[in-house]
Amino acid sequence: MRGRSDGAQKKRLITSVCVVAIFLGFLYVYGSVFGGKTHGSSALEYGSKSLRKLGSAYLGGDEDTDSKQDESTTKFGRVDGDDDITPKSFPVCDDRHSELIPCLDRNLIYQMRLKLDLSLMEHYERHCPSQERRYNCLIPPPRGYKVPIKWPTSRDEVWKANIPHTHLAHEKSDQNWMVVKGEKIVFPGGGTHFHYGADKYIASIANMLNFTNNIISNEGRLRTVLDVGCGVASFGAYLLSSDVIAMSLAPNDVHQNQIQFALERGIPAYLGVLGTQRLPYPSRSFELAHCSRCRIDWLQRDGILLLELDRLLRPGGYFVYSSPEAYAQDEEDLRIWREMSALVGRMCWTIAAKKNQTVIWQKPLTNDCYMEREPGTLPPLCRSDDDPDKVWGVPMEACITLYSDHDHRVKGSGLAPWPSRLTAPPPRLADFGYSNDMFEKDTEVWRRRVESYWNLLSPKISSNSLRNLMDMKTNMGSFAAALKEKDVWVMNVVPEDGPNTLKLIYDRGLMGTVHDWCQAFSTYPRTYDLLHAWTVFSDMEKKDCSPEDLLLEMDRILRPTGFIIIRDKQPVIDFIKKYLVQLHWEVVATADSSSDSDQDGDDIVFIIQKKMWLLTSESLRVSE
C-alpha cells in the first residue's frame, strides 16, 4: 500500500512540475511574441532604471556593470577584444513617439520640473534629456507611412499618412494654408496675410522695393531670408523659384506640426523660437527678415527680439512686417505702431516702403547713424567684447551690434550677387586666417568628392530621389556648393566646438546652423533624405558622449530609403558595420578616398541606405 501511495505522489509531483513548466514556457513565449510589440505600452519610459541603456553608460549589460567594460564600444575597434562584442538589438519605441524631438519634448520638460518663464517662450527652447532619460530606441514611422512625394511636386502636396495631423487645415481653412484631399494634404500657397497666394505677395514686396521686374532676388543681391513664424513655409517655398532661399523658423507650439509639414514638402526649415537665447545663426546672415502675422510681441524687454533680428540682418537689410499694427486704426494697434516706430527709429532703421497692410524697414549701411545718437539713447550699443557670431547657448541682449570695420568701410557686406557669391571668396575669410587660395582649393576638393559620391550612389538614385540634405560637419560649405546643379538644398551644420565658420556659409548664399552632436538635432523624425558625416564619428572620441547615441539620432532624422555617406577612418567604418542589421540599414558602396583623388588617403567612403520598415499589428516588418 505504501509503494502504491508513493507512486501516486510521484505522479502528482511530476504532473505539477509539468504544469508549472508549461505555464512558465507559455509566459516566456507570450513575452517574446508580445513584449516586442510597441502598441499600447512604451518600449522605453523616461528614467526607467531596469531598461537597457546605450551609449556612454553601457550596451546591453546588467545595471551594476562597470561602465569601463563597455569602453570598447566608443574606441572604434582599437581596444583588444572589441571584435568579439556583438551589439544587441535596439528596441523600437512606442508608436506614440513617432514624432519625438528629444530636446523639444514637452513631456520631458514637464517631468524635469524645470522652472521656465512661459511668457518668455522658454518652454519652446531646447532642453535636452540627460543620459538616463533618453529614449534609446528606434523611432517608428506612423501607420501607413509612404515614401515621401518627390520634389518639386512635394511643394504642393504630401501624403496625409506621413503627417496625420489635419487640425491646421480646419483651423486655417479661411487662409488657404492647407487642404485635405483624400490621401493627400494639399498646399495652395496661402498664408494668414496672403490668402491669394505667396507668389503674388512676394511680387508685391518686390514692387514696394522697386526691384527690377518685381522679382524679389533684385538681380542676385537678395539671396538669404529669415521667415519668422513661418506657418507651413509657403512663403519660403515660393521664394525658391526666384533663386532666393529662406530659413523658415517656427516653434513646436500650438501649431506644432508646421515645421514638419515644411520639411516634408522639401522646404528649408528649422524648429526654433525667439525666446531668451540667440538664434543659431551668426551676425549679418540675412538680407531680409519676414514676419507675417507671426504673433510676436516685438516691444517686450526693451525690444530685445527686434534687436536679435537686427543682429542677423546684413547692412542695408530689410524687415518686412505684415501685421494689423502696420495699418489698423484701433487704439491698441495705433499704440503699438507708435512705440515700434520710435524703437526702430532709435535703432537707426528707416521706412523703405509702406503700403496697404505691410511696412518694410531698412537697416543703415554704415555705423554713422549709431555714432551720431545722443549719449544714453536706448537701446545701447553692444559691448566691444561681445562676439555677435557666438550663438550656441548664448543669451540674447537688448543692444545694437555694430558693423565690422570692413562692412562700415565698404558700406555693405561686399558680397558678389548670387550665384557668383557661391564660389567667390567671402570677405570674412580673413576672420579665420584663411586665404583665397585655401578657399578655392577647398571648393575644388569637395567638387571632386561630391562627383565621386554621386557616381557611387547612381545605381540607387534618380534625378529627383533626394531633396533635403544635411552636411553634419561642414567647414566652408563646399560640399553644399558642389551640389548647386542638383535640385536639392543642404542644411550645413557647423560644430559648436570648432571654428565658427557658419558666417562663411551664409556669405556664400547657403543655409546652416550650429550644433553639438552629443545632443539631438532640432528637427522632426524622417526629415532628411541624405546625411553626410565627414569625420563626425572620429570627433566623438574627444567628447564624453556616445557614437551609439549618434547612430540612433541619425536614424531618427533620416527618411526611410534615405542615405548616409560616412567619410572616416577604417576603425569607424568597422564599428558602424556591427550595427547595420540592428538599425535596418544596408551597405550601398564602400570606397577608399583615392577614388576621388583625395589628399586624405586613409579615409574610407561608406554609403548606407535605410530600409523602409513599418509596424504592423503583429510585428515590425522590413520592406526590402
PDB file of C-alpha atoms in Angstrom, residues 15-243:
ATOM      1  CA  THR A  15       2.213  16.342 -13.166  1.00  0.00           C
ATOM      2  CA  SER A  16       2.580  19.518 -11.070  1.00  0.00           C
ATOM      3  CA  VAL A  17       6.110  20.121 -12.334  1.00  0.00           C
ATOM      4  CA  CYS A  18       4.957  19.663 -15.932  1.00  0.00           C
ATOM      5  CA  VAL A  19       2.065  22.083 -15.437  1.00  0.00           C
ATOM      6  CA  VAL A  20       4.389  24.712 -13.925  1.00  0.00           C
ATOM      7  CA  ALA A  21       6.910  24.160 -16.719  1.00  0.00           C
ATOM      8  CA  ILE A  22       4.215  24.525 -19.377  1.00  0.00           C
ATOM      9  CA  PHE A  23       2.926  27.701 -17.678  1.00  0.00           C
ATOM     10  CA  LEU A  24       6.427  29.224 -17.493  1.00  0.00           C
ATOM     11  CA  GLY A  25       7.001  28.249 -21.097  1.00  0.00           C
ATOM     12  CA  PHE A  26       3.760  29.972 -22.062  1.00  0.00           C
ATOM     13  CA  LEU A  27       4.854  33.117 -20.223  1.00  0.00           C
ATOM     14  CA  TYR A  28       8.201  33.035 -21.995  1.00  0.00           C
ATOM     15  CA  VAL A  29       6.608  32.656 -25.410  1.00  0.00           C
ATOM     16  CA  TYR A  30       3.989  35.290 -24.606  1.00  0.00           C
ATOM     17  CA  GLY A  31       6.707  37.709 -23.505  1.00  0.00           C
ATOM     18  CA  SER A  32       8.830  37.028 -26.559  1.00  0.00           C
ATOM     19  CA  VAL A  33       5.998  37.470 -29.016  1.00  0.00           C
ATOM     20  CA  PHE A  34       4.110  40.321 -27.406  1.00  0.00           C
ATOM     21  CA  GLY A  35       6.904  42.003 -25.454  1.00  0.00           C
ATOM     22  CA  GLY A  36       8.396  43.273 -28.699  1.00  0.00           C
ATOM     23  CA  LYS A  37       5.136  44.880 -29.708  1.00  0.00           C
ATOM     24  CA  THR A  38       5.131  48.591 -29.182  1.00  0.00           C
ATOM     25  CA  HIS A  39       1.422  49.347 -29.301  1.00  0.00           C
ATOM     26  CA  GLY A  40      -0.284  50.151 -26.045  1.00  0.00           C
ATOM     27  CA  SER A  41       2.828  50.358 -23.878  1.00  0.00           C
ATOM     28  CA  SER A  42       6.070  52.239 -24.269  1.00  0.00           C
ATOM     29  CA  ALA A  43       9.209  50.363 -25.276  1.00  0.00           C
ATOM     30  CA  LEU A  44      11.148  52.714 -23.054  1.00  0.00           C
ATOM     31  CA  GLU A  45       9.979  55.201 -20.452  1.00  0.00           C
ATOM     32  CA  TYR A  46      11.997  58.177 -19.215  1.00  0.00           C
ATOM     33  CA  GLY A  47      14.117  57.366 -16.188  1.00  0.00           C
ATOM     34  CA  SER A  48      13.365  53.618 -16.083  1.00  0.00           C
ATOM     35  CA  LYS A  49      16.389  52.058 -14.384  1.00  0.00           C
ATOM     36  CA  SER A  50      15.502  48.494 -15.313  1.00  0.00           C
ATOM     37  CA  LEU A  51      15.874  49.075 -19.050  1.00  0.00           C
ATOM     38  CA  ARG A  52      18.936  48.573 -21.191  1.00  0.00           C
ATOM     39  CA  LYS A  53      20.965  51.736 -21.545  1.00  0.00           C
ATOM     40  CA  LEU A  54      23.041  52.619 -24.579  1.00  0.00           C
ATOM     41  CA  GLY A  55      25.914  54.926 -25.196  1.00  0.00           C
ATOM     42  CA  SER A  56      28.203  56.367 -22.574  1.00  0.00           C
ATOM     43  CA  ALA A  57      26.805  54.129 -19.819  1.00  0.00           C
ATOM     44  CA  TYR A  58      26.822  50.601 -21.271  1.00  0.00           C
ATOM     45  CA  LEU A  59      25.457  48.462 -24.034  1.00  0.00           C
ATOM     46  CA  GLY A  60      23.273  45.516 -23.142  1.00  0.00           C
ATOM     47  CA  GLY A  61      24.791  44.933 -19.700  1.00  0.00           C
ATOM     48  CA  ASP A  62      23.360  44.476 -16.224  1.00  0.00           C
ATOM     49  CA  GLU A  63      22.518  47.528 -14.142  1.00  0.00           C
ATOM     50  CA  ASP A  64      25.596  47.190 -11.963  1.00  0.00           C
ATOM     51  CA  THR A  65      28.022  46.543 -14.819  1.00  0.00           C
ATOM     52  CA  ASP A  66      31.199  48.567 -14.623  1.00  0.00           C
ATOM     53  CA  SER A  67      30.977  51.170 -17.372  1.00  0.00           C
ATOM     54  CA  LYS A  68      34.633  50.551 -18.193  1.00  0.00           C
ATOM     55  CA  GLN A  69      33.693  47.164 -19.618  1.00  0.00           C
ATOM     56  CA  ASP A  70      31.881  48.915 -22.420  1.00  0.00           C
ATOM     57  CA  GLU A  71      34.630  51.421 -23.108  1.00  0.00           C
ATOM     58  CA  SER A  72      35.490  49.432 -26.216  1.00  0.00           C
ATOM     59  CA  THR A  73      32.235  50.469 -27.875  1.00  0.00           C
ATOM     60  CA  THR A  74      33.496  54.048 -28.148  1.00  0.00           C
ATOM     61  CA  LYS A  75      37.004  53.204 -29.360  1.00  0.00           C
ATOM     62  CA  PHE A  76      36.034  52.014 -32.826  1.00  0.00           C
ATOM     63  CA  GLY A  77      37.739  48.655 -32.610  1.00  0.00           C
ATOM     64  CA  ARG A  78      41.063  49.827 -31.175  1.00  0.00           C
ATOM     65  CA  VAL A  79      40.677  48.056 -27.832  1.00  0.00           C
ATOM     66  CA  ASP A  80      41.705  44.404 -27.531  1.00  0.00           C
ATOM     67  CA  GLY A  81      38.756  42.079 -27.732  1.00  0.00           C
ATOM     68  CA  ASP A  82      36.415  44.641 -29.261  1.00  0.00           C
ATOM     69  CA  ASP A  83      35.826  42.472 -32.326  1.00  0.00           C
ATOM     70  CA  ASP A  84      34.235  39.853 -30.067  1.00  0.00           C
ATOM     71  CA  ILE A  85      31.499  42.194 -28.864  1.00  0.00           C
ATOM     72  CA  THR A  86      28.143  41.662 -30.560  1.00  0.00           C
ATOM     73  CA  PRO A  87      25.859  44.676 -30.253  1.00  0.00           C
ATOM     74  CA  LYS A  88      22.371  43.852 -29.084  1.00  0.00           C
ATOM     75  CA  SER A  89      19.224  44.826 -30.914  1.00  0.00           C
ATOM     76  CA  PHE A  90      17.810  48.309 -30.488  1.00  0.00           C
ATOM     77  CA  PRO A  91      14.239  48.238 -29.160  1.00  0.00           C
ATOM     78  CA  VAL A  92      11.520  50.034 -31.074  1.00  0.00           C
ATOM     79  CA  CYS A  93       9.869  52.992 -29.366  1.00  0.00           C
ATOM     80  CA  ASP A  94       6.161  53.021 -28.747  1.00  0.00           C
ATOM     81  CA  ASP A  95       4.417  54.391 -31.834  1.00  0.00           C
ATOM     82  CA  ARG A  96       3.172  57.294 -29.719  1.00  0.00           C
ATOM     83  CA  HIS A  97       6.723  58.611 -30.077  1.00  0.00           C
ATOM     84  CA  SER A  98       6.796  58.550 -33.890  1.00  0.00           C
ATOM     85  CA  GLU A  99       7.297  62.342 -33.872  1.00  0.00           C
ATOM     86  CA  LEU A 100       9.738  62.553 -30.965  1.00  0.00           C
ATOM     87  CA  ILE A 101      12.075  65.561 -30.873  1.00  0.00           C
ATOM     88  CA  PRO A 102      14.198  64.740 -27.801  1.00  0.00           C
ATOM     89  CA  CYS A 103      15.392  68.258 -26.955  1.00  0.00           C
ATOM     90  CA  LEU A 104      11.992  69.846 -27.609  1.00  0.00           C
ATOM     91  CA  ASP A 105       9.827  67.257 -25.873  1.00  0.00           C
ATOM     92  CA  ARG A 106       7.262  68.977 -23.655  1.00  0.00           C
ATOM     93  CA  ASN A 107       6.612  65.721 -21.761  1.00  0.00           C
ATOM     94  CA  LEU A 108      10.270  65.623 -20.784  1.00  0.00           C
ATOM     95  CA  ILE A 109      10.220  69.288 -19.774  1.00  0.00           C
ATOM     96  CA  TYR A 110       7.216  68.572 -17.558  1.00  0.00           C
ATOM     97  CA  GLN A 111       8.922  65.570 -15.945  1.00  0.00           C
ATOM     98  CA  MET A 112      12.114  67.527 -15.314  1.00  0.00           C
ATOM     99  CA  ARG A 113      10.065  70.149 -13.419  1.00  0.00           C
ATOM    100  CA  LEU A 114      12.095  72.957 -14.941  1.00  0.00           C
ATOM    101  CA  LYS A 115      11.286  76.449 -13.746  1.00  0.00           C
ATOM    102  CA  LEU A 116      10.620  78.115 -17.060  1.00  0.00           C
ATOM    103  CA  ASP A 117       9.131  81.504 -17.821  1.00  0.00           C
ATOM    104  CA  LEU A 118       6.273  80.760 -20.219  1.00  0.00           C
ATOM    105  CA  SER A 119       5.895  84.433 -21.107  1.00  0.00           C
ATOM    106  CA  LEU A 120       9.453  84.384 -22.482  1.00  0.00           C
ATOM    107  CA  MET A 121       8.837  81.198 -24.520  1.00  0.00           C
ATOM    108  CA  GLU A 122      11.490  79.279 -22.596  1.00  0.00           C
ATOM    109  CA  HIS A 123       9.364  76.112 -22.802  1.00  0.00           C
ATOM    110  CA  TYR A 124       9.832  76.176 -26.599  1.00  0.00           C
ATOM    111  CA  GLU A 125      13.625  76.374 -26.365  1.00  0.00           C
ATOM    112  CA  ARG A 126      15.983  73.391 -26.271  1.00  0.00           C
ATOM    113  CA  HIS A 127      16.045  71.310 -23.062  1.00  0.00           C
ATOM    114  CA  CYS A 128      17.833  68.035 -23.742  1.00  0.00           C
ATOM    115  CA  PRO A 129      17.364  64.843 -21.693  1.00  0.00           C
ATOM    116  CA  SER A 130      20.177  63.525 -19.567  1.00  0.00           C
ATOM    117  CA  GLN A 131      21.607  60.121 -20.467  1.00  0.00           C
ATOM    118  CA  GLU A 132      19.301  58.196 -18.133  1.00  0.00           C
ATOM    119  CA  ARG A 133      16.214  59.961 -19.526  1.00  0.00           C
ATOM    120  CA  ARG A 134      16.855  59.279 -23.196  1.00  0.00           C
ATOM    121  CA  TYR A 135      14.613  57.176 -25.378  1.00  0.00           C
ATOM    122  CA  ASN A 136      17.316  54.798 -26.579  1.00  0.00           C
ATOM    123  CA  CYS A 137      15.177  53.155 -29.213  1.00  0.00           C
ATOM    124  CA  LEU A 138      14.321  53.312 -32.897  1.00  0.00           C
ATOM    125  CA  ILE A 139      11.625  55.847 -33.753  1.00  0.00           C
ATOM    126  CA  PRO A 140       8.881  54.122 -35.756  1.00  0.00           C
ATOM    127  CA  PRO A 141       7.115  55.793 -38.666  1.00  0.00           C
ATOM    128  CA  PRO A 142       3.359  56.372 -38.292  1.00  0.00           C
ATOM    129  CA  ARG A 143       0.985  53.680 -39.501  1.00  0.00           C
ATOM    130  CA  GLY A 144       0.555  53.725 -43.266  1.00  0.00           C
ATOM    131  CA  TYR A 145       3.747  55.746 -43.848  1.00  0.00           C
ATOM    132  CA  LYS A 146       4.770  56.074 -47.517  1.00  0.00           C
ATOM    133  CA  VAL A 147       7.948  57.148 -49.243  1.00  0.00           C
ATOM    134  CA  PRO A 148       7.537  60.953 -49.476  1.00  0.00           C
ATOM    135  CA  ILE A 149       6.337  62.565 -52.693  1.00  0.00           C
ATOM    136  CA  LYS A 150       9.285  63.863 -54.721  1.00  0.00           C
ATOM    137  CA  TRP A 151      10.256  67.468 -55.282  1.00  0.00           C
ATOM    138  CA  PRO A 152       9.009  69.659 -56.952  1.00  0.00           C
ATOM    139  CA  THR A 153       5.566  68.027 -56.694  1.00  0.00           C
ATOM    140  CA  SER A 154       6.022  67.876 -52.912  1.00  0.00           C
ATOM    141  CA  ARG A 155       5.927  71.659 -52.695  1.00  0.00           C
ATOM    142  CA  ASP A 156       2.185  71.443 -53.272  1.00  0.00           C
ATOM    143  CA  GLU A 157       1.159  68.087 -51.763  1.00  0.00           C
ATOM    144  CA  VAL A 158       2.246  65.440 -49.251  1.00  0.00           C
ATOM    145  CA  TRP A 159       0.878  62.101 -48.033  1.00  0.00           C
ATOM    146  CA  LYS A 160      -1.552  62.575 -45.174  1.00  0.00           C
ATOM    147  CA  ALA A 161      -0.387  59.273 -43.621  1.00  0.00           C
ATOM    148  CA  ASN A 162       3.145  60.678 -43.205  1.00  0.00           C
ATOM    149  CA  ILE A 163       1.916  63.608 -41.082  1.00  0.00           C
ATOM    150  CA  PRO A 164      -1.520  62.522 -39.881  1.00  0.00           C
ATOM    151  CA  HIS A 165      -2.468  65.932 -38.492  1.00  0.00           C
ATOM    152  CA  THR A 166      -5.261  67.846 -40.147  1.00  0.00           C
ATOM    153  CA  HIS A 167      -6.139  70.328 -37.393  1.00  0.00           C
ATOM    154  CA  LEU A 168      -4.271  73.127 -39.185  1.00  0.00           C
ATOM    155  CA  ALA A 169      -6.401  72.550 -42.296  1.00  0.00           C
ATOM    156  CA  HIS A 170      -9.534  73.133 -40.235  1.00  0.00           C
ATOM    157  CA  GLU A 171      -8.113  75.920 -38.060  1.00  0.00           C
ATOM    158  CA  LYS A 172      -6.731  77.855 -41.049  1.00  0.00           C
ATOM    159  CA  SER A 173      -9.449  76.870 -43.538  1.00  0.00           C
ATOM    160  CA  ASP A 174     -10.142  80.521 -44.396  1.00  0.00           C
ATOM    161  CA  GLN A 175      -6.459  81.270 -45.035  1.00  0.00           C
ATOM    162  CA  ASN A 176      -5.519  78.586 -47.590  1.00  0.00           C
ATOM    163  CA  TRP A 177      -2.648  77.138 -45.565  1.00  0.00           C
ATOM    164  CA  MET A 178      -3.550  73.557 -46.433  1.00  0.00           C
ATOM    165  CA  VAL A 179      -6.475  71.456 -47.597  1.00  0.00           C
ATOM    166  CA  VAL A 180      -7.156  67.743 -47.052  1.00  0.00           C
ATOM    167  CA  LYS A 181      -7.940  65.922 -50.306  1.00  0.00           C
ATOM    168  CA  GLY A 182      -8.325  62.172 -49.964  1.00  0.00           C
ATOM    169  CA  GLU A 183      -4.987  60.571 -49.066  1.00  0.00           C
ATOM    170  CA  LYS A 184      -3.088  63.837 -49.531  1.00  0.00           C
ATOM    171  CA  ILE A 185      -2.723  67.223 -47.912  1.00  0.00           C
ATOM    172  CA  VAL A 186      -2.551  69.998 -50.497  1.00  0.00           C
ATOM    173  CA  PHE A 187      -0.886  73.405 -50.023  1.00  0.00           C
ATOM    174  CA  PRO A 188      -2.490  76.155 -52.157  1.00  0.00           C
ATOM    175  CA  GLY A 189       0.248  78.644 -51.222  1.00  0.00           C
ATOM    176  CA  GLY A 190      -1.823  80.792 -48.919  1.00  0.00           C
ATOM    177  CA  GLY A 191      -0.966  82.280 -45.551  1.00  0.00           C
ATOM    178  CA  THR A 192      -2.537  84.257 -42.755  1.00  0.00           C
ATOM    179  CA  HIS A 193      -1.695  87.508 -44.509  1.00  0.00           C
ATOM    180  CA  PHE A 194      -1.647  86.354 -48.132  1.00  0.00           C
ATOM    181  CA  HIS A 195      -4.822  84.364 -48.759  1.00  0.00           C
ATOM    182  CA  TYR A 196      -4.433  84.748 -52.525  1.00  0.00           C
ATOM    183  CA  GLY A 197      -1.034  83.134 -52.724  1.00  0.00           C
ATOM    184  CA  ALA A 198       2.552  83.626 -51.613  1.00  0.00           C
ATOM    185  CA  ASP A 199       3.702  84.271 -55.191  1.00  0.00           C
ATOM    186  CA  LYS A 200       1.538  87.408 -55.516  1.00  0.00           C
ATOM    187  CA  TYR A 201       2.537  88.548 -52.028  1.00  0.00           C
ATOM    188  CA  ILE A 202       6.262  88.150 -52.821  1.00  0.00           C
ATOM    189  CA  ALA A 203       5.855  90.083 -56.066  1.00  0.00           C
ATOM    190  CA  SER A 204       4.120  92.887 -54.152  1.00  0.00           C
ATOM    191  CA  ILE A 205       7.088  93.131 -51.752  1.00  0.00           C
ATOM    192  CA  ALA A 206       9.494  93.368 -54.701  1.00  0.00           C
ATOM    193  CA  ASN A 207       7.271  96.040 -56.234  1.00  0.00           C
ATOM    194  CA  MET A 208       7.267  98.059 -52.999  1.00  0.00           C
ATOM    195  CA  LEU A 209      11.075  97.990 -53.040  1.00  0.00           C
ATOM    196  CA  ASN A 210      11.237  98.920 -56.753  1.00  0.00           C
ATOM    197  CA  PHE A 211      13.163  95.773 -57.645  1.00  0.00           C
ATOM    198  CA  THR A 212      13.592  95.065 -61.358  1.00  0.00           C
ATOM    199  CA  ASN A 213      10.562  93.324 -62.899  1.00  0.00           C
ATOM    200  CA  ASN A 214       9.090  92.820 -59.417  1.00  0.00           C
ATOM    201  CA  ILE A 215      11.499  89.915 -58.847  1.00  0.00           C
ATOM    202  CA  ILE A 216      12.478  89.589 -55.192  1.00  0.00           C
ATOM    203  CA  SER A 217      16.073  88.468 -55.863  1.00  0.00           C
ATOM    204  CA  ASN A 218      16.935  92.016 -57.039  1.00  0.00           C
ATOM    205  CA  GLU A 219      19.347  90.686 -59.671  1.00  0.00           C
ATOM    206  CA  GLY A 220      21.058  88.388 -57.181  1.00  0.00           C
ATOM    207  CA  ARG A 221      21.642  90.977 -54.479  1.00  0.00           C
ATOM    208  CA  LEU A 222      18.976  89.422 -52.234  1.00  0.00           C
ATOM    209  CA  ARG A 223      19.595  85.747 -51.560  1.00  0.00           C
ATOM    210  CA  THR A 224      19.125  84.706 -47.879  1.00  0.00           C
ATOM    211  CA  VAL A 225      15.876  85.272 -45.961  1.00  0.00           C
ATOM    212  CA  LEU A 226      14.724  84.524 -42.415  1.00  0.00           C
ATOM    213  CA  ASP A 227      10.983  83.810 -42.174  1.00  0.00           C
ATOM    214  CA  VAL A 228       9.955  84.091 -38.516  1.00  0.00           C
ATOM    215  CA  GLY A 229       6.748  82.341 -37.514  1.00  0.00           C
ATOM    216  CA  CYS A 230       6.600  80.763 -40.951  1.00  0.00           C
ATOM    217  CA  GLY A 231       3.443  78.636 -40.717  1.00  0.00           C
ATOM    218  CA  VAL A 232       3.770  75.769 -43.208  1.00  0.00           C
ATOM    219  CA  ALA A 233       6.523  77.732 -45.026  1.00  0.00           C
ATOM    220  CA  SER A 234       4.687  78.633 -48.235  1.00  0.00           C
ATOM    221  CA  PHE A 235       6.498  81.997 -48.248  1.00  0.00           C
ATOM    222  CA  GLY A 236       9.841  80.167 -48.342  1.00  0.00           C
ATOM    223  CA  ALA A 237       8.503  77.649 -50.864  1.00  0.00           C
ATOM    224  CA  TYR A 238       7.618  80.308 -53.421  1.00  0.00           C
ATOM    225  CA  LEU A 239      10.860  82.252 -52.910  1.00  0.00           C
ATOM    226  CA  LEU A 240      12.829  79.307 -54.309  1.00  0.00           C
ATOM    227  CA  SER A 241      11.683  79.935 -57.887  1.00  0.00           C
ATOM    228  CA  SER A 242      13.481  83.306 -57.695  1.00  0.00           C
ATOM    229  CA  ASP A 243      16.744  81.704 -56.522  1.00  0.00           C
TER     230      ASP A 243
END
